[in-house]
Coordinates of N, CA and C in Angstrom, one line a residue:
Chain P
X1 N -9.6 -0.3 16.5 CA -9.3 0.5 15.3 C -7.8 0.7 15.2
X2 N -7.3 0.8 14.0 CA -5.8 0.9 13.9 C -5.6 2.2 13.1
X3 N -4.4 2.8 13.4 CA -4.1 4.1 12.7 C -2.6 4.2 12.6
X4 N -2.1 5.1 11.7 CA -0.7 5.3 11.6 C -0.4 6.8 11.4
X5 N 0.6 7.3 12.0 CA 1.0 8.7 11.9 C 2.4 8.8 11.5
X6 N 2.7 9.4 10.3 CA 4.0 9.6 9.9 C 4.3 11.1 10.2
X7 N 5.4 11.3 11.0 CA 5.8 12.7 11.3 C 6.7 13.3 10.3
X8 N 6.2 14.3 9.7 CA 7.0 14.9 8.6 C 6.6 14.5 7.3
X9 N 6.0 15.3 6.5 CA 5.6 14.9 5.1 C 6.7 15.0 4.2
X10 N 7.7 15.8 4.5 CA 8.9 16.0 3.7 C 10.2 16.0 4.6
X11 N 11.1 15.1 4.2 CA 12.4 15.1 4.9 C 13.5 15.2 3.8
X12 N 14.5 16.1 4.1 CA 15.6 16.4 3.2 C 16.9 16.1 3.9
X13 N 17.7 15.3 3.3 CA 19.0 15.0 3.9 C 20.1 15.1 2.8
X14 N 21.3 15.2 3.2 CA 22.4 15.2 2.3 C 22.9 13.8 2.0
X15 N 23.4 13.6 0.8 CA 23.9 12.3 0.5 C 25.0 11.9 1.5
X16 N 24.9 10.7 2.0 CA 25.8 10.2 3.0 C 25.3 10.4 4.4
X17 N 24.3 11.2 4.6 CA 23.8 11.5 6.0 C 22.8 10.4 6.4
X18 N 22.5 10.4 7.7 CA 21.6 9.5 8.3 C 20.1 9.8 7.8
X19 N 19.4 8.8 7.5 CA 18.0 8.9 7.1 C 17.2 8.4 8.3
X20 N 16.2 9.3 8.8 CA 15.3 8.9 9.8 C 13.9 9.3 9.4
X21 N 13.0 8.3 9.2 CA 11.6 8.6 8.9 C 10.8 8.0 10.0
X22 N 9.9 8.9 10.6 CA 9.2 8.5 11.8 C 7.8 7.9 11.5
X23 N 7.4 6.9 12.3 CA 6.1 6.3 12.2 C 5.7 5.9 13.6
X24 N 4.5 6.4 13.9 CA 3.8 5.9 15.2 C 2.5 5.2 14.8
X25 N 2.2 4.2 15.5 CA 1.0 3.5 15.2 C 0.0 3.3 16.4
X26 N -1.2 3.0 16.1 CA -2.2 2.7 17.1 C -2.9 1.4 16.7
X27 N -2.9 0.4 17.6 CA -3.6 -0.8 17.2 C -4.0 -1.5 18.5
X28 N -5.2 -2.1 18.4 CA -5.8 -2.7 19.6 C -5.2 -4.1 19.8
X29 N -4.6 -4.6 18.9 CA -4.0 -6.0 19.0 C -2.5 -5.8 18.5
X30 N -1.7 -6.8 18.8 CA -0.3 -6.8 18.4 C -0.3 -6.5 16.9
X31 N 0.5 -5.5 16.4 CA 0.4 -5.1 15.0 C 1.3 -5.8 14.1
X32 N 1.0 -5.8 12.9 CA 1.9 -6.2 11.8 C 2.2 -4.9 11.1
X33 N 3.5 -4.5 11.1 CA 3.9 -3.2 10.6 C 4.8 -3.3 9.4
X34 N 4.6 -2.4 8.5 CA 5.3 -2.4 7.2 C 5.8 -1.1 6.8
X35 N 6.9 -1.0 6.1 CA 7.4 0.2 5.4 C 7.5 -0.2 4.0
X36 N 6.9 0.7 3.2 CA 7.0 0.6 1.7 C 7.6 1.8 1.1
X37 N 8.2 1.6 -0.1 CA 8.7 2.7 -0.8 C 8.0 2.8 -2.2
X38 N 7.7 4.1 -2.6 CA 7.1 4.3 -3.9 C 7.9 5.3 -4.7
X39 N 8.4 4.8 -5.8 CA 9.0 5.7 -6.8 C 8.0 6.3 -7.7
X40 N 8.3 7.4 -8.4 CA 7.3 8.1 -9.2 C 6.7 7.1 -10.3
X41 N 5.4 7.2 -10.4 CA 4.7 6.4 -11.4 C 4.9 4.9 -11.2
X42 N 5.1 4.5 -10.0 CA 5.2 3.0 -9.8 C 4.4 2.6 -8.6
X43 N 4.2 1.3 -8.5 CA 3.5 0.8 -7.3 C 4.4 0.8 -6.1
X44 N 3.9 0.3 -5.0 CA 4.6 0.2 -3.7 C 5.5 -1.0 -3.7
X45 N 6.6 -0.9 -3.1 CA 7.5 -2.0 -2.9 C 7.9 -2.1 -1.4
X46 N 7.8 -3.3 -0.9 CA 8.0 -3.6 0.5 C 9.5 -3.4 0.8
X47 N 9.8 -2.6 1.8 CA 11.1 -2.4 2.3 C 11.4 -3.4 3.5
X48 N 10.5 -3.5 4.4 CA 10.7 -4.4 5.5 C 9.3 -4.5 6.3
X49 N 9.3 -5.5 7.2 CA 8.1 -5.7 7.9 C 8.4 -6.2 9.3
X50 N 7.5 -5.9 10.3 CA 7.6 -6.4 11.6 C 6.4 -7.4 11.9
X51 N 6.8 -8.6 12.3 CA 5.7 -9.6 12.5 C 5.8 -10.3 13.9
X52 N 6.3 -9.5 14.9 CA 6.4 -10.0 16.3 C 7.6 -10.9 16.5
X53 N 8.5 -11.0 15.6 CA 9.8 -11.7 15.9 C 10.8 -10.7 16.4
X54 N 11.9 -10.5 15.8 CA 12.9 -9.6 16.3 C 12.4 -8.2 16.2
X55 N 12.7 -7.4 17.2 CA 12.3 -6.0 17.2 C 13.0 -5.1 16.3
X56 N 14.3 -5.5 16.0 CA 15.1 -4.7 15.0 C 14.9 -5.5 13.7
X57 N 14.4 -4.8 12.7 CA 14.1 -5.5 11.4 C 15.0 -4.9 10.3
X58 N 15.6 -5.8 9.6 CA 16.5 -5.3 8.5 C 15.7 -5.5 7.2
X59 N 15.8 -4.5 6.3 CA 15.2 -4.6 5.0 C 16.1 -4.5 3.9
X60 N 15.5 -4.2 2.7 CA 16.3 -4.1 1.5 C 17.0 -2.7 1.4
X61 N 18.0 -2.6 0.6 CA 18.7 -1.3 0.3 C 19.3 -0.7 1.6
X62 N 19.6 -1.5 2.6 CA 20.3 -0.9 3.8 C 19.4 -0.3 4.8
X63 N 18.1 -0.4 4.6 CA 17.1 0.2 5.6 C 16.9 -0.8 6.7
X64 N 16.6 -0.2 7.9 CA 16.1 -1.0 9.0 C 15.2 -0.2 9.8
X65 N 14.4 -0.9 10.7 CA 13.4 -0.3 11.6 C 13.4 -1.0 12.9
X66 N 13.1 -0.2 13.9 CA 13.0 -0.8 15.3 C 11.6 -0.7 15.8
X67 N 11.0 -1.8 16.2 CA 9.7 -1.8 16.8 C 9.9 -1.5 18.3
X68 N 9.2 -0.4 18.8 CA 9.3 -0.1 20.2 C 7.8 0.0 20.7
X69 N 7.5 -1.0 21.4 CA 6.1 -1.1 21.9 C 5.7 0.0 22.8
X70 N 6.7 0.3 23.7 CA 6.4 1.3 24.8 C 6.2 2.7 24.1
X71 N 6.8 2.9 23.0 CA 6.6 4.2 22.3 C 5.6 4.1 21.1
X72 N 5.1 3.0 20.9 CA 4.2 2.7 19.7 C 4.8 3.3 18.5
X73 N 6.1 3.0 18.3 CA 6.8 3.5 17.1 C 7.5 2.4 16.3
X74 N 7.7 2.8 15.0 CA 8.4 1.9 14.1 C 9.1 2.8 13.1
X75 N 10.1 3.5 13.6 CA 10.9 4.4 12.8 C 11.8 3.7 11.8
X76 N 11.9 4.3 10.6 CA 12.8 3.7 9.6 C 14.1 4.5 9.5
X77 N 15.2 3.8 9.4 CA 16.5 4.4 9.4 C 17.4 3.8 8.3
X78 N 18.4 4.6 7.9 CA 19.4 4.1 7.0 C 20.6 5.0 7.3
X79 N 21.8 4.3 7.6 CA 23.0 5.1 8.1 C 23.5 6.1 7.1
X80 N 23.4 5.8 5.8 CA 24.0 6.7 4.8 C 23.1 6.8 3.6
X81 N 22.5 8.0 3.4 CA 21.6 8.2 2.3 C 22.3 8.2 0.9
X82 N 21.6 7.6 0.0 CA 22.1 7.6 -1.4 C 21.1 8.3 -2.3
X83 N 21.6 8.9 -3.4 CA 20.7 9.6 -4.3 C 19.5 8.8 -4.7
X84 N 19.7 7.5 -4.9 CA 18.6 6.6 -5.3 C 17.6 6.4 -4.3
X85 N 17.8 6.8 -3.0 CA 16.8 6.7 -2.0 C 15.7 7.7 -2.1
X86 N 15.8 8.7 -2.9 CA 14.8 9.7 -3.0 C 13.5 9.1 -3.6
X87 N 12.5 9.2 -2.8 CA 11.2 8.5 -3.1 C 10.2 8.9 -2.0
X88 N 9.0 8.3 -2.1 CA 8.0 8.5 -1.0 C 7.9 7.2 -0.3
X89 N 7.9 7.4 1.1 CA 7.9 6.2 2.0 C 6.6 6.2 2.8
X90 N 6.0 5.0 2.9 CA 4.8 4.8 3.6 C 5.0 3.8 4.7
X91 N 4.4 4.1 5.8 CA 4.3 3.2 6.9 C 2.9 2.6 7.0
X92 N 2.7 1.4 7.3 CA 1.4 0.8 7.3 C 1.2 -0.2 8.4
X93 N 0.0 -0.3 8.9 CA -0.3 -1.4 9.9 C -1.4 -2.3 9.3
X94 N -1.2 -3.5 9.4 CA -2.2 -4.5 8.7 C -2.7 -5.4 9.8
X95 N -4.1 -5.6 9.7 CA -4.7 -6.5 10.6 C -4.6 -8.0 10.1
X96 N -5.0 -8.9 11.0 CA -4.9 -10.3 10.6 C -5.8 -10.6 9.4
X97 N -6.9 -9.9 9.2 CA -7.8 -10.1 8.1 C -7.2 -9.4 6.8
X98 N -6.1 -8.7 6.9 CA -5.5 -8.1 5.7 C -6.0 -6.7 5.5
X99 N -6.6 -6.0 6.4 CA -7.0 -4.6 6.3 C -5.8 -3.8 6.6
X100 N -5.3 -3.0 5.7 CA -4.1 -2.2 5.9 C -4.5 -0.7 6.1
X101 N -3.9 0.0 7.0 CA -4.0 1.4 7.2 C -2.7 2.0 6.9
X102 N -2.6 3.0 6.0 CA -1.4 3.6 5.7 C -1.2 5.0 6.3
X103 N 0.0 5.4 6.5 CA 0.3 6.8 6.9 C 0.1 7.7 5.7
X104 N 0.3 9.0 5.9 CA 0.2 9.9 4.8 C 1.4 10.0 3.8
X105 N 2.4 9.3 4.3 CA 3.6 9.2 3.4 C 4.6 10.3 3.8
X106 N 5.9 10.0 3.6 CA 7.0 11.0 3.7 C 7.8 11.0 2.5
X107 N 8.0 12.2 1.9 CA 8.8 12.3 0.7 C 10.2 12.6 1.1
X108 N 11.1 11.7 0.7 CA 12.5 11.9 1.1 C 13.3 12.5 -0.1
X109 N 13.9 13.6 0.1 CA 14.8 14.3 -0.8 C 16.2 14.1 -0.4
X110 N 17.1 13.7 -1.3 CA 18.5 13.5 -1.0 C 19.3 14.6 -1.8
X111 N 20.0 15.4 -1.1 CA 20.8 16.5 -1.8 C 22.2 16.0 -2.0
X112 N 22.7 16.4 -3.2 CA 24.1 16.0 -3.5 C 25.1 16.7 -2.6
Chain Z
X1 N 9.7 -5.9 -11.4 CA 8.4 -6.4 -11.8 C 7.9 -7.3 -10.7
X2 N 6.8 -7.0 -10.1 CA 6.2 -7.7 -8.9 C 5.5 -9.0 -9.3
X3 N 5.2 -9.1 -10.6 CA 4.4 -10.3 -11.0 C 2.9 -10.1 -11.0
X4 N 2.5 -8.9 -10.5 CA 1.1 -8.6 -10.5 C 0.8 -7.7 -11.7
X5 N -0.2 -8.0 -12.4 CA -0.6 -7.2 -13.6 C -1.9 -6.5 -13.5
X6 N -2.0 -5.3 -14.0 CA -3.2 -4.6 -13.9 C -3.5 -4.0 -15.3
X7 N -4.7 -4.1 -15.7 CA -5.2 -3.4 -16.9 C -6.5 -2.7 -16.7
X8 N -6.7 -1.6 -17.5 CA -5.7 -0.9 -18.3 C -4.7 -0.1 -17.5
X9 N -3.7 0.5 -18.1 CA -2.8 1.3 -17.3 C -3.4 2.7 -17.1
X10 N -4.1 3.2 -18.1 CA -4.7 4.5 -18.0 C -6.2 4.3 -18.5
X11 N -7.0 5.1 -17.9 CA -8.4 5.1 -18.3 C -9.0 6.5 -18.1
X12 N -9.5 7.0 -19.2 CA -10.2 8.4 -19.1 C -11.6 8.2 -19.5
X13 N -12.5 8.7 -18.6 CA -13.9 8.5 -18.9 C -14.7 9.8 -18.3
X14 N -15.9 9.8 -18.5 CA -16.7 10.9 -18.1 C -17.5 10.6 -16.8
X15 N -18.0 11.7 -16.2 CA -18.8 11.5 -15.0 C -20.1 10.7 -15.3
X16 N -20.5 9.9 -14.4 CA -21.7 9.1 -14.6 C -21.5 7.8 -15.2
X17 N -20.3 7.6 -15.8 CA -20.0 6.3 -16.5 C -19.6 5.2 -15.5
X18 N -19.4 4.0 -16.0 CA -19.0 2.9 -15.3 C -17.7 2.3 -15.9
X19 N -16.8 1.8 -15.1 CA -15.6 1.2 -15.6 C -15.2 0.0 -14.8
X20 N -14.4 -0.9 -15.4 CA -14.0 -2.1 -14.7 C -12.4 -2.1 -14.8
X21 N -11.8 -2.3 -13.7 CA -10.4 -2.4 -13.6 C -10.1 -3.9 -13.3
X22 N -9.0 -4.4 -13.9 CA -8.7 -5.8 -13.8 C -7.3 -6.0 -13.2
X23 N -7.2 -7.1 -12.4 CA -6.0 -7.4 -11.7 C -5.7 -8.9 -11.8
X24 N -4.5 -9.3 -12.2 CA -4.1 -10.7 -12.1 C -3.0 -10.8 -11.1
X25 N -3.2 -11.6 -10.1 CA -2.2 -11.8 -9.0 C -1.0 -12.6 -9.5
X26 N 0.0 -12.6 -8.7 CA 1.2 -13.4 -8.9 C 0.7 -14.9 -8.9
X27 N 1.4 -15.7 -9.7 CA 1.1 -17.1 -9.7 C 1.2 -17.7 -8.3
X28 N 0.2 -18.4 -7.9 CA 0.2 -19.0 -6.6 C -0.4 -18.2 -5.5
X29 N -0.6 -16.9 -5.7 CA -1.2 -16.0 -4.7 C -2.7 -16.2 -4.7
X30 N -3.3 -16.3 -3.5 CA -4.7 -16.5 -3.3 C -5.4 -15.2 -2.9
X31 N -4.7 -14.3 -2.4 CA -5.2 -13.0 -1.9 C -5.1 -11.9 -2.9
X32 N -6.1 -11.1 -3.0 CA -6.0 -9.9 -3.8 C -6.6 -8.7 -3.0
X33 N -5.9 -7.6 -3.0 CA -6.2 -6.4 -2.3 C -6.4 -5.3 -3.3
X34 N -7.3 -4.4 -3.0 CA -7.5 -3.2 -3.9 C -7.3 -1.9 -3.0
X35 N -6.6 -0.9 -3.6 CA -6.3 0.3 -2.9 C -6.6 1.5 -3.9
X36 N -6.9 2.6 -3.3 CA -7.1 3.9 -4.0 C -6.0 4.9 -3.5
X37 N -5.3 5.5 -4.4 CA -4.4 6.5 -4.0 C -4.7 7.8 -4.7
X38 N -5.0 8.9 -3.9 CA -5.3 10.2 -4.4 C -4.6 11.2 -3.6
X39 N -4.5 12.4 -4.2 CA -3.8 13.5 -3.5 C -4.7 13.9 -2.2
X40 N -6.0 13.8 -2.4 CA -6.9 14.3 -1.3 C -6.8 13.3 -0.1
X41 N -6.9 12.0 -0.4 CA -7.1 11.0 0.6 C -6.0 10.1 0.9
X42 N -4.9 10.3 0.2 CA -3.7 9.4 0.4 C -4.0 8.0 -0.1
X43 N -3.4 7.0 0.5 CA -3.5 5.6 0.1 C -4.6 5.0 1.0
X44 N -5.7 4.5 0.4 CA -6.8 4.0 1.1 C -7.0 2.5 0.7
X45 N -7.2 1.7 1.7 CA -7.5 0.3 1.5 C -9.0 0.2 1.1
X46 N -9.3 -0.5 0.1 CA -10.7 -0.7 -0.3 C -11.3 -2.0 0.1
X47 N -10.6 -3.1 -0.4 CA -11.2 -4.4 -0.1 C -10.2 -5.5 -0.3
X48 N -10.4 -6.6 0.4 CA -9.5 -7.8 0.3 C -10.3 -9.1 0.0
X49 N -9.9 -9.8 -1.0 CA -10.5 -11.1 -1.3 C -9.4 -12.2 -1.1
X50 N -9.9 -13.3 -0.5 CA -9.0 -14.5 -0.4 C -9.7 -15.7 -1.0
X51 N -9.1 -16.2 -2.0 CA -9.6 -17.4 -2.7 C -11.1 -17.3 -3.0
X52 N -11.5 -16.1 -3.5 CA -12.8 -15.9 -4.0 C -13.8 -15.3 -3.0
X53 N -13.4 -15.3 -1.7 CA -14.3 -14.8 -0.7 C -13.8 -13.4 -0.1
X54 N -14.7 -12.5 0.1 CA -14.4 -11.3 0.7 C -13.9 -11.5 2.2
X55 N -12.7 -10.9 2.5 CA -12.1 -11.1 3.8 C -12.1 -9.8 4.7
X56 N -12.0 -8.7 4.0 CA -12.0 -7.4 4.8 C -12.4 -6.3 3.8
X57 N -13.1 -5.3 4.4 CA -13.6 -4.2 3.6 C -13.1 -2.9 4.3
X58 N -12.7 -2.0 3.5 CA -12.2 -0.7 4.0 C -13.1 0.4 3.6
X59 N -12.5 1.5 3.1 CA -13.3 2.7 2.8 C -13.8 2.6 1.3
X60 N -14.5 1.5 1.0 CA -15.0 1.4 -0.3 C -16.5 1.9 -0.4
X61 N -16.7 2.8 -1.4 CA -18.0 3.4 -1.6 C -19.0 2.3 -2.1
X62 N -20.3 2.6 -1.9 CA -21.3 1.7 -2.3 C -21.4 1.7 -3.8
X63 N -20.9 2.7 -4.5 CA -20.9 2.7 -6.0 C -19.8 1.8 -6.5
X64 N -18.9 1.3 -5.7 CA -17.8 0.5 -6.1 C -18.1 -1.0 -5.6
X65 N -17.7 -1.9 -6.4 CA -17.8 -3.3 -6.1 C -16.7 -4.1 -6.6
X66 N -16.4 -5.2 -6.1 CA -15.3 -6.0 -6.5 C -15.6 -7.5 -6.4
X67 N -14.9 -8.3 -7.1 CA -15.0 -9.7 -7.0 C -13.8 -10.4 -7.4
X68 N -13.6 -11.6 -6.9 CA -12.5 -12.4 -7.3 C -13.0 -13.7 -8.0
X69 N -12.5 -14.0 -9.1 CA -13.1 -15.1 -9.9 C -12.3 -16.4 -9.6
X70 N -12.9 -17.6 -10.1 CA -12.3 -18.9 -9.8 C -10.8 -19.0 -10.2
X71 N -10.5 -18.2 -11.3 CA -9.0 -18.3 -11.7 C -8.2 -17.3 -10.9
X72 N -8.8 -16.7 -9.9 CA -8.1 -15.8 -8.9 C -7.9 -14.4 -9.4
X73 N -8.2 -14.1 -10.7 CA -8.1 -12.7 -11.0 C -9.2 -11.9 -10.4
X74 N -9.1 -10.6 -10.3 CA -10.1 -9.8 -9.6 C -10.4 -8.6 -10.5
X75 N -11.7 -8.1 -10.3 CA -12.1 -6.9 -11.0 C -12.7 -6.0 -10.0
X76 N -12.4 -4.7 -10.2 CA -13.0 -3.6 -9.4 C -13.9 -2.8 -10.3
X77 N -15.2 -2.8 -10.0 CA -16.1 -2.1 -10.8 C -16.5 -0.7 -10.1
X78 N -16.4 0.3 -10.9 CA -16.7 1.7 -10.4 C -17.8 2.2 -11.2
X79 N -18.9 2.6 -10.5 CA -20.0 3.1 -11.3 C -20.4 4.5 -10.9
X80 N -21.3 5.1 -11.7 CA -21.7 6.5 -11.4 C -20.6 7.4 -11.0
X81 N -19.6 7.3 -11.9 CA -18.3 8.0 -11.6 C -18.4 9.5 -11.3
X82 N -17.7 10.0 -10.4 CA -17.6 11.4 -10.0 C -16.2 11.9 -10.2
X83 N -16.0 13.2 -10.3 CA -14.7 13.8 -10.5 C -13.7 13.3 -9.4
X84 N -14.3 13.2 -8.2 CA -13.4 12.8 -7.1 C -12.9 11.4 -7.1
X85 N -13.4 10.6 -8.0 CA -13.0 9.2 -8.2 C -11.7 9.1 -8.9
X86 N -11.3 10.2 -9.5 CA -10.0 10.2 -10.3 C -8.9 9.9 -9.3
X87 N -8.1 8.9 -9.6 CA -7.1 8.4 -8.7 C -6.3 7.3 -9.3
X88 N -5.2 6.9 -8.6 CA -4.5 5.7 -9.0 C -5.1 4.5 -8.2
X89 N -5.4 3.5 -8.9 CA -6.0 2.3 -8.2 C -5.0 1.2 -8.3
X90 N -4.6 0.7 -7.2 CA -3.6 -0.4 -7.1 C -4.2 -1.7 -6.7
X91 N -3.8 -2.8 -7.2 CA -4.1 -4.0 -6.6 C -2.8 -4.7 -6.1
X92 N -2.9 -5.5 -5.1 CA -1.7 -6.2 -4.6 C -2.2 -7.7 -4.4
X93 N -1.2 -8.6 -4.3 CA -1.5 -10.0 -4.0 C -0.6 -10.5 -3.0
X94 N -1.1 -11.6 -2.3 CA -0.2 -12.3 -1.4 C -0.7 -13.7 -1.4
X95 N 0.2 -14.6 -0.7 CA -0.2 -16.0 -0.7 C -1.3 -16.3 0.3
X96 N -1.1 -15.7 1.5 CA -2.0 -16.1 2.6 C -3.1 -15.0 2.8
X97 N -4.0 -15.3 3.7 CA -5.2 -14.4 3.9 C -4.9 -13.2 4.8
X98 N -3.9 -12.5 4.6 CA -3.7 -11.3 5.4 C -2.6 -11.4 6.4
X99 N -2.7 -10.5 7.4 CA -1.8 -10.4 8.5 C -0.4 -10.1 8.1
X100 N 0.6 -10.9 8.5 CA 2.0 -10.6 8.2 C 2.5 -10.9 6.8
X101 N 1.6 -11.4 6.0 CA 2.0 -11.8 4.6 C 2.4 -10.6 3.8
X102 N 3.5 -10.7 3.0 CA 4.0 -9.7 2.2 C 3.0 -9.5 1.0
X103 N 2.6 -8.3 0.8 CA 1.8 -7.9 -0.4 C 2.7 -7.4 -1.5
X104 N 2.4 -7.9 -2.7 CA 3.1 -7.5 -3.9 C 2.2 -6.6 -4.7
X105 N 2.6 -5.4 -5.0 CA 1.8 -4.4 -5.7 C 1.9 -4.4 -7.2
X106 N 0.8 -4.2 -7.9 CA 0.9 -4.0 -9.3 C 1.2 -2.6 -9.6
X107 N 1.4 -2.2 -10.9 CA 1.8 -0.9 -11.3 C 0.7 0.1 -11.2
X108 N -0.5 -0.3 -11.1 CA -1.7 0.6 -10.9 C -2.4 0.9 -12.2
X109 N -3.6 1.4 -12.0 CA -4.4 1.9 -13.1 C -4.7 3.4 -12.8
X110 N -4.4 4.3 -13.7 CA -4.7 5.7 -13.4 C -6.0 6.0 -14.1
X111 N -7.0 6.4 -13.2 CA -8.3 6.7 -13.7 C -8.5 8.2 -13.7
X112 N -8.9 8.7 -14.8 CA -9.2 10.2 -14.9 C -10.7 10.3 -15.2
X113 N -11.4 11.0 -14.4 CA -12.9 11.2 -14.7 C -13.0 12.7 -15.1
X114 N -13.6 12.9 -16.2 CA -13.7 14.3 -16.7 C -15.2 14.8 -16.7

């Protein structure tokens, strides 16, 4: 069985500050891990994914995430927050058969 | 624009009714996935089809069924609707049959059951 835990349902940062969104996973096999962003009234958009290549994954919009097997974590970071980063972020683990399990989501607020 | 289309955008119906949601994948994508997003349950994976065949099943109720047609579009049928079925229903598509393949999400169908 696979599961995802996102720590913190709401995160607030100031514009220009570091963004850190936490994700821990559980999977019985090597995982495929994803971070998605959802803007209001829109579908999900892929930010980045880990597929057992490099442990540090770079994505769109300046985001990156590091896969740490020993900590079963895949935290999302961005060095400097922008107002346009305000959205809901989902971490997900997907099986080889394409079954995805999502975290509960983290709403990121960026203060001017 | 992801290239995935979903119709209708909004659907309002009554309890006990049956509805059909439609999804057209991106050109060339063989996989279609269905998800339900609600305030109560978050984002839940329902079912995955690859080239017409069911590949994986998630938290899909027996009142719900889906299929993927030879032209690769997919339909999600929801019957005996209950108030709790009110949610956003997303479909996504990808080229390959799961795993690390990137899924492209459609804009969703918002279902309201009154």
